[in-house]
PDB file of C-alpha atoms and ligand atoms in Angstrom:
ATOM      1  CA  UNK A   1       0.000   0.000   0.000  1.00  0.00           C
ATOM      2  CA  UNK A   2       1.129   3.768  -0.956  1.00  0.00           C
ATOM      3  CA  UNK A   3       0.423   6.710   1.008  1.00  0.00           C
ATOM      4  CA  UNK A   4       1.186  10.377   0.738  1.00  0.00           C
ATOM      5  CA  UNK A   5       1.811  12.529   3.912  1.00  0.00           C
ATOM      6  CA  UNK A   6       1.329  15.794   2.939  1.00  0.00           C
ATOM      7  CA  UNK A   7       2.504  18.166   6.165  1.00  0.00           C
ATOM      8  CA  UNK A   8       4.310  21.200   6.202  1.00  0.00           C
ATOM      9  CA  UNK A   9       5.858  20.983   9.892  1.00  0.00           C
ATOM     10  CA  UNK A  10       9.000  18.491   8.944  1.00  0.00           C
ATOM     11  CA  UNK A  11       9.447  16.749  12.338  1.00  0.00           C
ATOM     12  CA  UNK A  12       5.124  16.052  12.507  1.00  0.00           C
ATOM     13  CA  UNK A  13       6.222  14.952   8.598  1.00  0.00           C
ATOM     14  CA  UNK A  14       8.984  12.813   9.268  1.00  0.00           C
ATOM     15  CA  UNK A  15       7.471  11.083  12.187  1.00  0.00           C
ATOM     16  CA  UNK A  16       4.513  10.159  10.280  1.00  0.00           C
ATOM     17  CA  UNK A  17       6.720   8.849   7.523  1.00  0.00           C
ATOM     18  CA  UNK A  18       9.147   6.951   9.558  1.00  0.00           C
ATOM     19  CA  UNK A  19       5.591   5.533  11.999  1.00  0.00           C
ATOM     20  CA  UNK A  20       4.244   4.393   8.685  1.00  0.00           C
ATOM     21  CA  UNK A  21       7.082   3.379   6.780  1.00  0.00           C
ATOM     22  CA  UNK A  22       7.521   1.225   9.891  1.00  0.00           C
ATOM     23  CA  UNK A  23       4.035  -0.661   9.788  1.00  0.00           C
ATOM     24  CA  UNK A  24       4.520  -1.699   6.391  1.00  0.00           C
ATOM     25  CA  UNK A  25       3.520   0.724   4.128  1.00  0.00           C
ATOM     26  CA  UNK A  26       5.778   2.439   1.029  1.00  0.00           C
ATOM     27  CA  UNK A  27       5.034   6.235   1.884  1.00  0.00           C
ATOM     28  CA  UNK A  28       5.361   9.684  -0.323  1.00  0.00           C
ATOM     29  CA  UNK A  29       6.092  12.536   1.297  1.00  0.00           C
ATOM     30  CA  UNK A  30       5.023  16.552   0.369  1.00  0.00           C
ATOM     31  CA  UNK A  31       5.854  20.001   2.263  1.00  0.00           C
ATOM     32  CA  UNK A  32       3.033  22.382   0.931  1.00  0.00           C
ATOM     33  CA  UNK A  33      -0.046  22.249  -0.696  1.00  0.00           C
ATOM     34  CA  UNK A  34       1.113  22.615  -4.360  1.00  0.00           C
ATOM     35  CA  UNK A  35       3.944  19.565  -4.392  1.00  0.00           C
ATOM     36  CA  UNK A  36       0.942  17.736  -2.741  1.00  0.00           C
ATOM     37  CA  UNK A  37      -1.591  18.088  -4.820  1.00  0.00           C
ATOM     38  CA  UNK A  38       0.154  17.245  -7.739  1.00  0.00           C
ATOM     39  CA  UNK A  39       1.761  14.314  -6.403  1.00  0.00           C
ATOM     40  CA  UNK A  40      -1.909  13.090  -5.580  1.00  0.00           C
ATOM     41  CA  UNK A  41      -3.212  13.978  -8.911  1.00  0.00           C
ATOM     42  CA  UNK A  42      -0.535  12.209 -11.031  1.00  0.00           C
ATOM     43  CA  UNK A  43       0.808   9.004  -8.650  1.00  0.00           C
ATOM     44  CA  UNK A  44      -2.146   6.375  -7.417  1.00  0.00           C
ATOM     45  CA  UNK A  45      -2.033   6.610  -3.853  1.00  0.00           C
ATOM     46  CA  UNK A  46      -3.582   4.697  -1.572  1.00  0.00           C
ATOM     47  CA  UNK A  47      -4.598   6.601   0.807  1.00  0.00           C
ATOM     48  CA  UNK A  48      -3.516  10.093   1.653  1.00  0.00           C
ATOM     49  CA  UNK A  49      -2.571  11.979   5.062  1.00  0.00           C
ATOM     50  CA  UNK A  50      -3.469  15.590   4.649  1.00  0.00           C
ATOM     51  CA  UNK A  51      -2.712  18.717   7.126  1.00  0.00           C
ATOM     52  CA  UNK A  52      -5.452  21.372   6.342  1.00  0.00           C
ATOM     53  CA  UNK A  53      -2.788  24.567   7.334  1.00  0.00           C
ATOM     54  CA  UNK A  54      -0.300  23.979   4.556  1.00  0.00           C
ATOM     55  CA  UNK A  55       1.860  26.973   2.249  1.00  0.00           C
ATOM     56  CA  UNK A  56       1.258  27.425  -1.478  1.00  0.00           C
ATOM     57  CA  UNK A  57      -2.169  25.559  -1.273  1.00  0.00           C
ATOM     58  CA  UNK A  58      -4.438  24.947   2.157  1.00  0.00           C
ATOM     59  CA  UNK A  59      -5.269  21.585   2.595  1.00  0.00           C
ATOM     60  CA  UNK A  60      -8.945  21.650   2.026  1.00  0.00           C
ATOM     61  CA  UNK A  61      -8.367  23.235  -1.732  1.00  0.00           C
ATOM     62  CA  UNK A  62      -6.082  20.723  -2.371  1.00  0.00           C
ATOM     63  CA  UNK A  63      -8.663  18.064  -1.848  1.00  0.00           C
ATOM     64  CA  UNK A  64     -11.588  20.083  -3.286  1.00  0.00           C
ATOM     65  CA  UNK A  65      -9.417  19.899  -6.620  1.00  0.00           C
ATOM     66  CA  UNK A  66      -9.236  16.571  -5.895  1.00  0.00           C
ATOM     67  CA  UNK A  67     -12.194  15.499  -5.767  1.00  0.00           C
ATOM     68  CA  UNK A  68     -13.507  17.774  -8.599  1.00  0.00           C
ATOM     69  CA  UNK A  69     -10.979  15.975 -10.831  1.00  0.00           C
ATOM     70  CA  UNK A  70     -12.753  12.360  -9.666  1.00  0.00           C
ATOM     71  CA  UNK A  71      -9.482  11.374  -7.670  1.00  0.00           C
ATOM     72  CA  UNK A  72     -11.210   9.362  -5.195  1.00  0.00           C
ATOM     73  CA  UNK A  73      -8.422   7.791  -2.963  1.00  0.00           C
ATOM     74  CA  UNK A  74      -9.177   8.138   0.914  1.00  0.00           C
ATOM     75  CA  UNK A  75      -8.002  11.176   2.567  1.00  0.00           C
ATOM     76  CA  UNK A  76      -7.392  11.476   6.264  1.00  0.00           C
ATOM     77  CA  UNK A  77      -7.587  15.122   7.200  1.00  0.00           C
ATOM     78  CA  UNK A  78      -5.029  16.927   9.871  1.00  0.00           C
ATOM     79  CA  UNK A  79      -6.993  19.265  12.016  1.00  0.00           C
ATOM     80  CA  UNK A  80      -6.230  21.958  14.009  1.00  0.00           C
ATOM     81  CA  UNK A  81      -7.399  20.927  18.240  1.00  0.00           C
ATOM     82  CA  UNK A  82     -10.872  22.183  18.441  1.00  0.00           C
ATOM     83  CA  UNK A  83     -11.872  23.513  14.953  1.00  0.00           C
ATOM     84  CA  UNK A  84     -14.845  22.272  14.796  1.00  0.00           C
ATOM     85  CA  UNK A  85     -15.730  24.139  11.562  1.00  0.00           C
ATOM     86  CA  UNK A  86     -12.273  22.516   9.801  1.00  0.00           C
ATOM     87  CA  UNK A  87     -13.766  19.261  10.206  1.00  0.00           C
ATOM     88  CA  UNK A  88     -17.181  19.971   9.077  1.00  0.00           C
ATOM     89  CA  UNK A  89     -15.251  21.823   5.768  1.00  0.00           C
ATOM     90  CA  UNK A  90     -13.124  19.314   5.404  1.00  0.00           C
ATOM     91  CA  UNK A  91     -16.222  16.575   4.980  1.00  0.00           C
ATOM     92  CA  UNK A  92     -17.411  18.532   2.804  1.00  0.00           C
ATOM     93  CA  UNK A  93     -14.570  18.938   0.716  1.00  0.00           C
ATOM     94  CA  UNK A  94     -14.286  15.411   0.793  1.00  0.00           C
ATOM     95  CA  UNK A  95     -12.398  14.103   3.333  1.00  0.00           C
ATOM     96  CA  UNK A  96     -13.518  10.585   4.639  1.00  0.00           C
ATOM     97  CA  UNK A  97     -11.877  10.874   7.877  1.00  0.00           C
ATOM     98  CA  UNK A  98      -9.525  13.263  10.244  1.00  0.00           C
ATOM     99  CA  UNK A  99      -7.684  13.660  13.307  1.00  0.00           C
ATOM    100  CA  UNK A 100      -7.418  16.501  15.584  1.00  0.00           C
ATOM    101  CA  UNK A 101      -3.440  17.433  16.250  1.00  0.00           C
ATOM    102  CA  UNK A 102      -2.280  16.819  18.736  1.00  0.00           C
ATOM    103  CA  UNK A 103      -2.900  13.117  18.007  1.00  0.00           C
ATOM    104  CA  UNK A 104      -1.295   9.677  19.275  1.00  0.00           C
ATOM    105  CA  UNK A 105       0.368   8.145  15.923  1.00  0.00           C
ATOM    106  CA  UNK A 106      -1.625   4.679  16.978  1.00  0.00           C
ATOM    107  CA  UNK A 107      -4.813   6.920  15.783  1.00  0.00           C
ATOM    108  CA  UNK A 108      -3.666   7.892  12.809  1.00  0.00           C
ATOM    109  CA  UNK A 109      -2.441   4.754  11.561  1.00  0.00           C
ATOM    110  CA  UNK A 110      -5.829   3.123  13.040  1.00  0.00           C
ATOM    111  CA  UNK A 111      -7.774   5.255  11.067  1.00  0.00           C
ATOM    112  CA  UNK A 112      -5.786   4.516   7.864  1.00  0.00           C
ATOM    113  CA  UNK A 113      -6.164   0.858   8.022  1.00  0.00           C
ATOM    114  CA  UNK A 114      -9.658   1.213   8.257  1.00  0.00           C
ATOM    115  CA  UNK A 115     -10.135   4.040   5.457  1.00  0.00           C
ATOM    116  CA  UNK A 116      -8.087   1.667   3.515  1.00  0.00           C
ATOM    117  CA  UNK A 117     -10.101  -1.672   3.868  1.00  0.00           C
ATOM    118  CA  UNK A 118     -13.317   0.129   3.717  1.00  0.00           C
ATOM    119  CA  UNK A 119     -12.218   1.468   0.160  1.00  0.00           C
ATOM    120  CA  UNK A 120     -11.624  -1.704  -0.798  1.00  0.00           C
ATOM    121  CA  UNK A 121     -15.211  -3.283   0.443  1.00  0.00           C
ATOM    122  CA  UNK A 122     -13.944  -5.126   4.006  1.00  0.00           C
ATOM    123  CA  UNK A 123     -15.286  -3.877   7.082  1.00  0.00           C
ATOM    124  CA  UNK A 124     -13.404  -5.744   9.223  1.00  0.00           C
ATOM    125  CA  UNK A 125      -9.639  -6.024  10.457  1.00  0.00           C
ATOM    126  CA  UNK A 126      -9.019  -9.177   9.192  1.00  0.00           C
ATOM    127  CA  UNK A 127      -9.677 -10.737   5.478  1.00  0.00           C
ATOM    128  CA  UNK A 128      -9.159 -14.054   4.443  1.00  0.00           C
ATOM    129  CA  UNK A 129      -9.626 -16.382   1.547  1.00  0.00           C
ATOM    130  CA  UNK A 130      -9.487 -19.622   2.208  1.00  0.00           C
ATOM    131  CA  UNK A 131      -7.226 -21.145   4.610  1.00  0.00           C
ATOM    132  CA  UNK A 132      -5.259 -17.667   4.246  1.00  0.00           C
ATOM    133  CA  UNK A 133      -6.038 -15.124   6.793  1.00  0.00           C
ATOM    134  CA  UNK A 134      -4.707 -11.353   6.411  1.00  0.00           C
ATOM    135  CA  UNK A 135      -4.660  -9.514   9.926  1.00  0.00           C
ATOM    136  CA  UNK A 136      -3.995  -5.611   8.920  1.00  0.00           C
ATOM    137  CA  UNK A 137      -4.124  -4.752  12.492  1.00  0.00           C
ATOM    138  CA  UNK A 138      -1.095  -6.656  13.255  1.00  0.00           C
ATOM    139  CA  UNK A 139       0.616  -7.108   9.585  1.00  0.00           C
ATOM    140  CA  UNK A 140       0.615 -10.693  10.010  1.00  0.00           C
ATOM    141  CA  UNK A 141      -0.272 -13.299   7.412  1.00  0.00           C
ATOM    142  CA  UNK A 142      -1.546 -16.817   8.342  1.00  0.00           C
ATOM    143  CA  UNK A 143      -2.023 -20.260   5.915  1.00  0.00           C
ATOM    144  CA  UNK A 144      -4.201 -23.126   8.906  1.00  0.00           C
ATOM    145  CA  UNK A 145      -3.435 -20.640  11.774  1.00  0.00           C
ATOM    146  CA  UNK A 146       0.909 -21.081  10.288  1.00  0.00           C
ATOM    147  CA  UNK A 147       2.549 -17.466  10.455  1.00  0.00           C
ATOM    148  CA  UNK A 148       3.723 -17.086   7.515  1.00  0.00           C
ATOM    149  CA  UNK A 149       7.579 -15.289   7.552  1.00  0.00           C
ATOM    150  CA  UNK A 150       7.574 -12.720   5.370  1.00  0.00           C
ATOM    151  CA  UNK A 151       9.748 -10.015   4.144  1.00  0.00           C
ATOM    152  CA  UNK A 152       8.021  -6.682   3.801  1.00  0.00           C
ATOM    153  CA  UNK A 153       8.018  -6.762   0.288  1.00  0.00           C
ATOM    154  CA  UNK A 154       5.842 -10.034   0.023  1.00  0.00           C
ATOM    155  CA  UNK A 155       3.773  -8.641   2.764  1.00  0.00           C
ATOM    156  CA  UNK A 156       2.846  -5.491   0.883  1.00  0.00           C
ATOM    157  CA  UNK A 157       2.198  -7.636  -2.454  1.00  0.00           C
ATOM    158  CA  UNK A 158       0.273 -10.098  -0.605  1.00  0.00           C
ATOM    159  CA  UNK A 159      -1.881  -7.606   1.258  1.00  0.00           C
ATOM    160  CA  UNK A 160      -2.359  -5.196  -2.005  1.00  0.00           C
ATOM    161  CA  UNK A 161      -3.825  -8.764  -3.656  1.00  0.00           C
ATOM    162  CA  UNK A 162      -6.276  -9.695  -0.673  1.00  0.00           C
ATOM    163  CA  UNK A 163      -7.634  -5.464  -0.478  1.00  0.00           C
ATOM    164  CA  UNK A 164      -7.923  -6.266  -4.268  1.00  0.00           C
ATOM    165  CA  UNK A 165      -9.875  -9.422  -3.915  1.00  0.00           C
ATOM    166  CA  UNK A 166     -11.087 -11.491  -7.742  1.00  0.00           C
ATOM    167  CA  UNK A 167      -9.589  -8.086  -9.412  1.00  0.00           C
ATOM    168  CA  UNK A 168      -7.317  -9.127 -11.768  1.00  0.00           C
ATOM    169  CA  UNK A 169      -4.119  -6.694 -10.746  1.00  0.00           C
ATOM    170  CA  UNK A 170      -1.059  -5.686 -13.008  1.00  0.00           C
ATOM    171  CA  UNK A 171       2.125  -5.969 -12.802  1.00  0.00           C
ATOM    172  CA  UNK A 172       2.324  -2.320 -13.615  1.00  0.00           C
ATOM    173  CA  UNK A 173      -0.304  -1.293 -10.562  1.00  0.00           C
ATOM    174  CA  UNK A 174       1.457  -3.680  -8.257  1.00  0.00           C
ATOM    175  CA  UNK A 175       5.071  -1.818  -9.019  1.00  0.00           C
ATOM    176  CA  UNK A 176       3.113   1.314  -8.902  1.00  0.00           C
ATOM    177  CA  UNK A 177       1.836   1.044  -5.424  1.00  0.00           C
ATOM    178  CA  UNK A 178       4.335  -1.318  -3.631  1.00  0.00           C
ATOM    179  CA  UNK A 179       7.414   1.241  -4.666  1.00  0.00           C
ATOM    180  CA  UNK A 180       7.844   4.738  -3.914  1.00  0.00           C
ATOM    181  CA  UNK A 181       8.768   7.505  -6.941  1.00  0.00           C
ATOM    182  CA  UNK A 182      12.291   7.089  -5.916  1.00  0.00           C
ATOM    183  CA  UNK A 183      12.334   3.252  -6.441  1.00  0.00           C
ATOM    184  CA  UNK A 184      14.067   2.061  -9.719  1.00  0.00           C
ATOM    185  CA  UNK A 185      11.092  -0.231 -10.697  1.00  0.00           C
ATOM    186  CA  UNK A 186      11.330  -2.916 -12.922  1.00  0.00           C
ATOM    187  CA  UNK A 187       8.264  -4.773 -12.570  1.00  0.00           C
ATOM    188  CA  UNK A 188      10.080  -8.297 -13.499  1.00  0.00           C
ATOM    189  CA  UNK A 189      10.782  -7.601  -9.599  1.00  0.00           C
ATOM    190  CA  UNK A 190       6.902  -8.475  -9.084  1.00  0.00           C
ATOM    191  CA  UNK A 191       6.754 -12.000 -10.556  1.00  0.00           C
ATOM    192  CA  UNK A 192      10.226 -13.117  -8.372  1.00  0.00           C
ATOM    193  CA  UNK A 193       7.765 -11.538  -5.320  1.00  0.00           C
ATOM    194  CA  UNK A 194       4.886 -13.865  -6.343  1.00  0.00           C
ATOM    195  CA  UNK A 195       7.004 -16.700  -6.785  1.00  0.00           C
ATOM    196  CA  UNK A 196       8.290 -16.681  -3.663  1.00  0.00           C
ATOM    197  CA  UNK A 197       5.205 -15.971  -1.627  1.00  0.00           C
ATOM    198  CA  UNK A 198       3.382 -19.310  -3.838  1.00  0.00           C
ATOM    199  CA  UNK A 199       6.168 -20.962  -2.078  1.00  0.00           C
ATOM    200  CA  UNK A 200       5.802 -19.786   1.267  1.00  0.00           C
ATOM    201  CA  UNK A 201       2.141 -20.155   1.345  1.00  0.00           C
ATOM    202  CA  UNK A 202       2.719 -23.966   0.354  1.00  0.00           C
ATOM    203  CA  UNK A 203      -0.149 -23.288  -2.324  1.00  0.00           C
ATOM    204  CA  UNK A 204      -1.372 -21.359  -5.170  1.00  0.00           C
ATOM    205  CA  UNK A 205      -3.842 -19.018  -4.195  1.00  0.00           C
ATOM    206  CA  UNK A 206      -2.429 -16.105  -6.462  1.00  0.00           C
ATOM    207  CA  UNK A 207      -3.339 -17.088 -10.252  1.00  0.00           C
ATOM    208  CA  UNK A 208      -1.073 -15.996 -13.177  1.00  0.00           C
ATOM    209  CA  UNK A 209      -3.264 -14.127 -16.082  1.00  0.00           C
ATOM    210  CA  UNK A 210      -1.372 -14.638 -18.802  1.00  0.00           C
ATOM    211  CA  UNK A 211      -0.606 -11.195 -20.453  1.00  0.00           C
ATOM    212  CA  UNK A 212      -2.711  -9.314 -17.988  1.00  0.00           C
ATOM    213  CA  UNK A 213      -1.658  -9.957 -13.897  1.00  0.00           C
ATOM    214  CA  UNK A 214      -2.499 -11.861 -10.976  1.00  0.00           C
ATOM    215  CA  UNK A 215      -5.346 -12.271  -8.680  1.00  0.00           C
ATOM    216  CA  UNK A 216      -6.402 -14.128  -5.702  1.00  0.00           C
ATOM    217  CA  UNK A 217     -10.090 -15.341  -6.048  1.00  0.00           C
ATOM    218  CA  UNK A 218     -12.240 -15.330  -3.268  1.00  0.00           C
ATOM    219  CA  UNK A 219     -12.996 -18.811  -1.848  1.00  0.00           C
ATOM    220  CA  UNK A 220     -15.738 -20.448   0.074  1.00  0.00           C
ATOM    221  CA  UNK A 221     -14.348 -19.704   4.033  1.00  0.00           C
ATOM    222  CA  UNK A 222     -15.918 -23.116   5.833  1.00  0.00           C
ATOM    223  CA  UNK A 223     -12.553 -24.339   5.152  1.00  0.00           C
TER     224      UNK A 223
HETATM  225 CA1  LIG B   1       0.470  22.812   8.908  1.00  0.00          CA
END
């Protein structure tokens, strides 16, 4: 999964970074409102982390432009402690969730799990498919209750397949939102990725399209 931070205070900035980079996630990063909303209106995010007080651009134009321009990625809004009118704007404008500052990081990255999994139709913490389980809480992956060991690469492809459920996924949307714009991508990477998790999963729940991607079909879950 790919997220943009888009906060103008470079500490609050790099801590989110560094808090998300750390649970898993490949992250973007912007310093006003201008670099932001470009970034969001050219590169597929995600989901987005958006201060509303930002130079160039405020926050709430940037997703207004958005949003006119039918980029519909979640948006988690930064708000200042006790505007109460911020957070009614920034619904309006679009946002699907926000956070007052000064916030606990656990929040934030609460929020975002559950911004993400809703935008991909799963209301709960956990999806599976079979045998396979998917716990985004705690960024584990089991096969019959097994933990599977893997690296955070295969994690993020794994997990961007089960939010992606019977959707047949590119290779070219799987570089796009496991890497970061920095990352030399070469999307031969991806099919090294699937081939080891097939083999770490002791079964082949991700199916090659020929010519097209991969997907992981949704299964019957007595099993
Ligand atoms: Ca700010």
């Amino acid at each position: 999964m790919r997220i943009l931070v888009v906060e103008d205070d470079r500490d609050l900035n790099r801590q989110l970074v560094d808090a998300l980079t750390e649970a898993g996630y490949v992250v973007d990063k912007a310093f006003d409102g201008e670099e932001g909303h470009f970034l969001g209106d050219t590169e597929p995010y995600d989901a987005v982390i958006l201060d509303i007080g930002l130079p160039q651009m405020d926050g709430l134009t940037v997703l207004e432009k958005w949003r006119q321009d039918s980029r519909i990625m979640p948006v988690l809004l930064l708000t200042a402690r006790d505007r109460w009118s911020d957070k009614v704007a920034g619904i309006d404008a679009g946002a699907d969730d926000y956070v007052a500052k000064p916030f606990h990081i656990e929040e934030v990255l609460a929020r975002l799990r559950a911004l993400i999994r809703r935008a991909a139709g799963h209301a709960s913490s956990e999806i599976s498919c079979g045998p396979l389980r998917l716990d985004t809480k705690t960024s584990k992956a089991t096969v019959n209750g097994n933990t599977l060991k893997l690296t955070s690469h295969e994690f993020r492809l794994l997990s961007y397949l089960m939010h992606h459920m019977d959707e047949v996924v590119s290779r070219t949307e799987l570089v796009e939102h496991l890497y970061d714009q920095d990352f030399d991508r070469d999307s031969n990477t991806i099919e090294v990725f699937v081939g080891r998790l097939r083999k770490k999963m002791g079964m082949d729940l991700i199916e090659t399209i020929r010519g097209m991607g991969y997907r992981i079909k949704s299964q019957d879950s007595k099993a």
